[in-house]
mmCIF file with all atom_site columns, C-alpha atoms in Angstrom:
data_model
loop_
_atom_site.group_PDB
_atom_site.id
_atom_site.type_symbol
_atom_site.label_atom_id
_atom_site.label_alt_id
_atom_site.label_comp_id
_atom_site.label_asym_id
_atom_site.label_entity_id
_atom_site.label_seq_id
_atom_site.pdbx_PDB_ins_code
_atom_site.Cartn_x
_atom_site.Cartn_y
_atom_site.Cartn_z
_atom_site.occupancy
_atom_site.B_iso_or_equiv
_atom_site.pdbx_formal_charge
_atom_site.auth_seq_id
_atom_site.auth_comp_id
_atom_site.auth_asym_id
_atom_site.auth_atom_id
_atom_site.pdbx_PDB_model_num
ATOM 1   C CA . MET A 1 1   ? 205.570 129.228 120.090 1.00 40.00 ? 93  MET A CA 1
ATOM 2   C CA . ASP A 1 2   ? 203.813 126.715 122.394 1.00 40.00 ? 94  ASP A CA 1
ATOM 3   C CA . THR A 1 3   ? 201.727 124.232 121.148 1.00 42.00 ? 95  THR A CA 1
ATOM 4   C CA . PRO A 1 4   ? 198.620 122.628 122.946 1.00 41.00 ? 96  PRO A CA 1
ATOM 5   C CA . GLN A 1 5   ? 199.981 119.858 124.938 1.00 43.00 ? 97  GLN A CA 1
ATOM 6   C CA . GLU A 1 6   ? 198.627 116.363 123.804 1.00 43.00 ? 98  GLU A CA 1
ATOM 7   C CA . ALA A 1 7   ? 197.012 113.723 125.620 1.00 46.00 ? 99  ALA A CA 1
ATOM 8   C CA . HIS A 1 8   ? 197.006 110.238 124.223 1.00 48.00 ? 100 HIS A CA 1
ATOM 9   C CA . GLY A 1 9   ? 194.321 107.255 124.674 1.00 52.00 ? 101 GLY A CA 1
ATOM 10  C CA . ALA A 1 10  ? 195.170 104.276 126.236 1.00 50.00 ? 102 ALA A CA 1
ATOM 11  C CA . TRP A 1 11  ? 194.219 100.636 124.801 1.00 56.00 ? 103 TRP A CA 1
ATOM 12  C CA . THR A 1 12  ? 192.440 98.350  126.893 1.00 57.00 ? 104 THR A CA 1
ATOM 13  C CA . PRO A 1 13  ? 190.639 95.124  126.450 1.00 66.00 ? 105 PRO A CA 1
ATOM 14  C CA . ASP A 1 14  ? 187.562 96.858  125.996 1.00 64.00 ? 106 ASP A CA 1
ATOM 15  C CA . GLY A 1 15  ? 189.213 99.162  123.270 1.00 61.00 ? 107 GLY A CA 1
ATOM 16  C CA . GLU A 1 16  ? 190.839 102.622 123.091 1.00 57.00 ? 108 GLU A CA 1
ATOM 17  C CA . THR A 1 17  ? 189.945 105.073 125.889 1.00 58.00 ? 109 THR A CA 1
ATOM 18  C CA . THR A 1 18  ? 189.296 108.627 125.058 1.00 56.00 ? 110 THR A CA 1
ATOM 19  C CA . PRO A 1 19  ? 192.134 110.640 126.146 1.00 60.00 ? 111 PRO A CA 1
ATOM 20  C CA . ARG A 1 20  ? 191.456 113.017 129.093 1.00 84.00 ? 112 ARG A CA 1
ATOM 21  C CA . VAL A 1 21  ? 191.790 116.773 128.453 1.00 92.00 ? 113 VAL A CA 1
ATOM 22  C CA . SER A 1 22  ? 194.513 118.700 130.118 1.00 93.00 ? 114 SER A CA 1
ATOM 23  C CA . GLU A 1 23  ? 193.434 122.056 131.518 1.00 94.00 ? 115 GLU A CA 1
ATOM 24  C CA . ASP A 1 24  ? 197.003 123.024 130.949 1.00 95.00 ? 116 ASP A CA 1
ATOM 25  C CA . ALA A 1 25  ? 196.489 122.221 127.342 1.00 96.00 ? 117 ALA A CA 1
ATOM 26  C CA . VAL A 1 26  ? 193.142 124.192 126.981 1.00 97.00 ? 118 VAL A CA 1
ATOM 27  C CA . ILE A 1 27  ? 195.066 127.374 128.655 1.00 97.00 ? 119 ILE A CA 1
ATOM 28  C CA . SER A 1 28  ? 198.012 126.779 126.338 1.00 97.00 ? 120 SER A CA 1
ATOM 29  C CA . ALA A 1 29  ? 195.611 126.841 123.237 1.00 98.00 ? 121 ALA A CA 1
ATOM 30  C CA . ILE A 1 30  ? 193.784 129.875 124.738 1.00 98.00 ? 122 ILE A CA 1
ATOM 31  C CA . ALA A 1 31  ? 196.963 131.533 125.035 1.00 97.00 ? 123 ALA A CA 1
ATOM 32  C CA . GLN A 1 32  ? 197.763 131.465 121.288 1.00 97.00 ? 124 GLN A CA 1
ATOM 33  C CA . VAL A 1 33  ? 194.847 134.018 120.713 1.00 97.00 ? 125 VAL A CA 1
ATOM 34  C CA . TYR A 1 34  ? 195.882 137.334 120.884 1.00 95.00 ? 126 TYR A CA 1
ATOM 35  C CA . ASP A 1 35  ? 193.426 140.657 120.863 1.00 87.00 ? 127 ASP A CA 1
ATOM 36  C CA . PRO A 1 36  ? 194.393 142.509 117.433 1.00 86.00 ? 128 PRO A CA 1
ATOM 37  C CA . GLU A 1 37  ? 194.752 145.749 119.320 1.00 83.00 ? 129 GLU A CA 1
ATOM 38  C CA . ILE A 1 38  ? 196.908 144.595 122.096 1.00 86.00 ? 130 ILE A CA 1
ATOM 39  C CA . PRO A 1 39  ? 200.189 142.722 121.881 1.00 88.00 ? 131 PRO A CA 1
ATOM 40  C CA . VAL A 1 40  ? 199.111 140.313 124.776 1.00 93.00 ? 132 VAL A CA 1
ATOM 41  C CA . ASN A 1 41  ? 197.472 137.051 124.543 1.00 96.00 ? 133 ASN A CA 1
ATOM 42  C CA . ILE A 1 42  ? 193.751 137.114 125.792 1.00 96.00 ? 134 ILE A CA 1
ATOM 43  C CA . TYR A 1 43  ? 194.598 134.665 128.610 1.00 97.00 ? 135 TYR A CA 1
ATOM 44  C CA . GLU A 1 44  ? 197.179 136.989 130.197 1.00 96.00 ? 136 GLU A CA 1
ATOM 45  C CA . LEU A 1 45  ? 194.938 139.887 129.773 1.00 95.00 ? 137 LEU A CA 1
ATOM 46  C CA . GLY A 1 46  ? 192.551 138.411 132.152 1.00 96.00 ? 138 GLY A CA 1
ATOM 47  C CA . LEU A 1 47  ? 189.726 137.913 129.718 1.00 97.00 ? 139 LEU A CA 1
ATOM 48  C CA . ILE A 1 48  ? 189.261 134.129 130.323 1.00 97.00 ? 140 ILE A CA 1
ATOM 49  C CA . TYR A 1 49  ? 186.972 134.072 133.642 1.00 97.00 ? 141 TYR A CA 1
ATOM 50  C CA . ALA A 1 50  ? 186.307 130.139 133.578 1.00 97.00 ? 142 ALA A CA 1
ATOM 51  C CA . VAL A 1 51  ? 187.315 126.849 131.900 1.00 97.00 ? 143 VAL A CA 1
ATOM 52  C CA . GLU A 1 52  ? 185.212 123.712 132.438 1.00 96.00 ? 144 GLU A CA 1
ATOM 53  C CA . ILE A 1 53  ? 186.164 120.378 131.193 1.00 96.00 ? 145 ILE A CA 1
ATOM 54  C CA . GLY A 1 54  ? 183.589 117.562 131.448 1.00 93.00 ? 146 GLY A CA 1
ATOM 55  C CA . GLU A 1 55  ? 184.256 114.014 131.642 1.00 90.00 ? 147 GLU A CA 1
ATOM 56  C CA . ASP A 1 56  ? 183.249 113.483 127.951 1.00 93.00 ? 148 ASP A CA 1
ATOM 57  C CA . GLY A 1 57  ? 185.987 115.949 126.700 1.00 94.00 ? 149 GLY A CA 1
ATOM 58  C CA . ALA A 1 58  ? 183.394 118.766 126.510 1.00 96.00 ? 150 ALA A CA 1
ATOM 59  C CA . VAL A 1 59  ? 185.000 122.047 127.172 1.00 97.00 ? 151 VAL A CA 1
ATOM 60  C CA . LYS A 1 60  ? 183.021 125.300 128.220 1.00 98.00 ? 152 LYS A CA 1
ATOM 61  C CA . VAL A 1 61  ? 185.055 128.712 128.393 1.00 98.00 ? 153 VAL A CA 1
ATOM 62  C CA . GLU A 1 62  ? 183.439 131.973 129.832 1.00 98.00 ? 154 GLU A CA 1
ATOM 63  C CA . MET A 1 63  ? 185.298 134.784 128.499 1.00 97.00 ? 155 MET A CA 1
ATOM 64  C CA . THR A 1 64  ? 184.852 138.691 128.361 1.00 96.00 ? 156 THR A CA 1
ATOM 65  C CA . LEU A 1 65  ? 185.985 141.490 126.247 1.00 93.00 ? 157 LEU A CA 1
ATOM 66  C CA . THR A 1 66  ? 187.736 144.555 127.172 1.00 89.00 ? 158 THR A CA 1
ATOM 67  C CA . ALA A 1 67  ? 184.712 146.485 126.525 1.00 87.00 ? 159 ALA A CA 1
ATOM 68  C CA . PRO A 1 68  ? 180.981 145.726 125.098 1.00 85.00 ? 160 PRO A CA 1
ATOM 69  C CA . SER A 1 69  ? 181.809 147.934 121.876 1.00 87.00 ? 161 SER A CA 1
ATOM 70  C CA . CYS A 1 70  ? 185.169 145.967 121.260 1.00 83.00 ? 162 CYS A CA 1
ATOM 71  C CA . PRO A 1 71  ? 185.606 145.538 117.395 1.00 83.00 ? 163 PRO A CA 1
ATOM 72  C CA . SER A 1 72  ? 186.902 141.757 118.003 1.00 82.00 ? 164 SER A CA 1
ATOM 73  C CA . ALA A 1 73  ? 183.626 140.824 119.557 1.00 84.00 ? 165 ALA A CA 1
ATOM 74  C CA . GLN A 1 74  ? 182.812 138.197 116.981 1.00 86.00 ? 166 GLN A CA 1
ATOM 75  C CA . GLU A 1 75  ? 186.370 136.970 116.055 1.00 93.00 ? 167 GLU A CA 1
ATOM 76  C CA . LEU A 1 76  ? 187.922 136.591 119.502 1.00 95.00 ? 168 LEU A CA 1
ATOM 77  C CA . PRO A 1 77  ? 185.235 133.840 120.652 1.00 96.00 ? 169 PRO A CA 1
ATOM 78  C CA . ALA A 1 78  ? 185.461 132.130 117.538 1.00 96.00 ? 170 ALA A CA 1
ATOM 79  C CA . GLN A 1 79  ? 189.333 131.824 117.623 1.00 97.00 ? 171 GLN A CA 1
ATOM 80  C CA . VAL A 1 80  ? 189.022 130.581 121.320 1.00 98.00 ? 172 VAL A CA 1
ATOM 81  C CA . GLU A 1 81  ? 186.941 128.052 120.084 1.00 98.00 ? 173 GLU A CA 1
ATOM 82  C CA . GLU A 1 82  ? 188.964 127.277 117.210 1.00 98.00 ? 174 GLU A CA 1
ATOM 83  C CA . MET A 1 83  ? 192.082 126.828 119.346 1.00 98.00 ? 175 MET A CA 1
ATOM 84  C CA . VAL A 1 84  ? 190.528 124.793 122.096 1.00 98.00 ? 176 VAL A CA 1
ATOM 85  C CA . ARG A 1 85  ? 189.152 122.013 119.559 1.00 97.00 ? 177 ARG A CA 1
ATOM 86  C CA . THR A 1 86  ? 192.731 121.532 118.380 1.00 97.00 ? 178 THR A CA 1
ATOM 87  C CA . VAL A 1 87  ? 193.393 119.909 121.785 1.00 96.00 ? 179 VAL A CA 1
ATOM 88  C CA . ALA A 1 88  ? 193.511 116.266 122.046 1.00 93.00 ? 180 ALA A CA 1
ATOM 89  C CA . GLY A 1 89  ? 190.659 114.706 123.722 1.00 94.00 ? 181 GLY A CA 1
ATOM 90  C CA . VAL A 1 90  ? 188.450 117.773 123.312 1.00 96.00 ? 182 VAL A CA 1
ATOM 91  C CA . THR A 1 91  ? 184.611 116.539 122.128 1.00 96.00 ? 183 THR A CA 1
ATOM 92  C CA . ASP A 1 92  ? 182.839 119.909 121.764 1.00 97.00 ? 184 ASP A CA 1
ATOM 93  C CA . VAL A 1 93  ? 183.606 123.379 122.801 1.00 98.00 ? 185 VAL A CA 1
ATOM 94  C CA . LYS A 1 94  ? 181.286 126.022 123.896 1.00 98.00 ? 186 LYS A CA 1
ATOM 95  C CA . VAL A 1 95  ? 182.431 129.628 124.272 1.00 98.00 ? 187 VAL A CA 1
ATOM 96  C CA . GLU A 1 96  ? 180.296 131.935 126.249 1.00 97.00 ? 188 GLU A CA 1
ATOM 97  C CA . VAL A 1 97  ? 180.904 135.894 126.481 1.00 96.00 ? 189 VAL A CA 1
ATOM 98  C CA . VAL A 1 98  ? 179.777 137.423 129.698 1.00 96.00 ? 190 VAL A CA 1
ATOM 99  C CA . TRP A 1 99  ? 179.915 140.848 130.866 1.00 94.00 ? 191 TRP A CA 1
ATOM 100 C CA . ASP A 1 100 ? 179.749 140.377 134.562 1.00 93.00 ? 192 ASP A CA 1
ATOM 101 C CA . PRO A 1 101 ? 181.786 141.039 136.282 1.00 93.00 ? 193 PRO A CA 1
ATOM 102 C CA . PRO A 1 102 ? 183.174 143.634 133.769 1.00 93.00 ? 194 PRO A CA 1
ATOM 103 C CA . TRP A 1 103 ? 186.570 143.348 132.876 1.00 93.00 ? 195 TRP A CA 1
ATOM 104 C CA . ASP A 1 104 ? 189.361 146.085 133.907 1.00 92.00 ? 196 ASP A CA 1
ATOM 105 C CA . PRO A 1 105 ? 192.952 146.120 133.998 1.00 92.00 ? 197 PRO A CA 1
ATOM 106 C CA . SER A 1 106 ? 193.476 144.644 137.601 1.00 93.00 ? 198 SER A CA 1
ATOM 107 C CA . ARG A 1 107 ? 192.520 141.339 135.914 1.00 94.00 ? 199 ARG A CA 1
ATOM 108 C CA . MET A 1 108 ? 195.816 141.499 133.762 1.00 94.00 ? 200 MET A CA 1
ATOM 109 C CA . SER A 1 109 ? 198.767 139.036 134.625 1.00 95.00 ? 201 SER A CA 1
ATOM 110 C CA . GLU A 1 110 ? 202.010 140.784 135.929 1.00 94.00 ? 202 GLU A CA 1
ATOM 111 C CA . ASP A 1 111 ? 203.510 139.774 132.555 1.00 91.00 ? 203 ASP A CA 1
ATOM 112 C CA . ALA A 1 112 ? 200.962 141.437 130.669 1.00 92.00 ? 204 ALA A CA 1
ATOM 113 C CA . ARG A 1 113 ? 201.286 144.539 132.701 1.00 92.00 ? 205 ARG A CA 1
ATOM 114 C CA . LEU A 1 114 ? 204.953 144.726 131.948 1.00 91.00 ? 206 LEU A CA 1
ATOM 115 C CA . ALA A 1 115 ? 204.344 144.004 128.325 1.00 88.00 ? 207 ALA A CA 1
ATOM 116 C CA . LEU A 1 116 ? 201.984 146.973 128.255 1.00 89.00 ? 208 LEU A CA 1
ATOM 117 C CA . ASN A 1 117 ? 204.133 149.128 130.666 1.00 88.00 ? 209 ASN A CA 1
ATOM 118 C CA . MET A 1 118 ? 201.075 149.168 133.153 1.00 83.00 ? 210 MET A CA 1
ATOM 119 C CA . TYR A 1 119 ? 203.168 148.698 136.244 1.00 68.00 ? 211 TYR A CA 1
#
C-alpha cells in the first residue's frame, strides 16, 4: 500500500520553513480512496478533475461522482479531504463536487479499464 510522500521543512536563520506540498503526494493520498462499489481507486476511475496547490499549502480538489444519485455522494468527498490532510505541508483542504463535464467511462485510466474488464 502506498503512503503519501512526505515533504520536510528546512531550517533557516529566520526559523523553519513550511514544507512545499507535492502534487504527487496529494495524488497518492487521493488514490487511497476507493468507490465502495467499484474495486478501483477514484483517481484511476477519473473522478478527480483538478488538484490545485497554493503556495500556503492549501489544496483544492475538484471531483465528480459516477452519477448524481451515487450512494457514496457524501462519503467519498469527505474521504478525499481526510486523505489529503495527511500529506505533509497541507494547511487546508477544500473538495468541491462538480457535475460538468459529466463523468463517463472514457475518463478511466487504462489500468482501471483492465481491472474492470472494460477494454
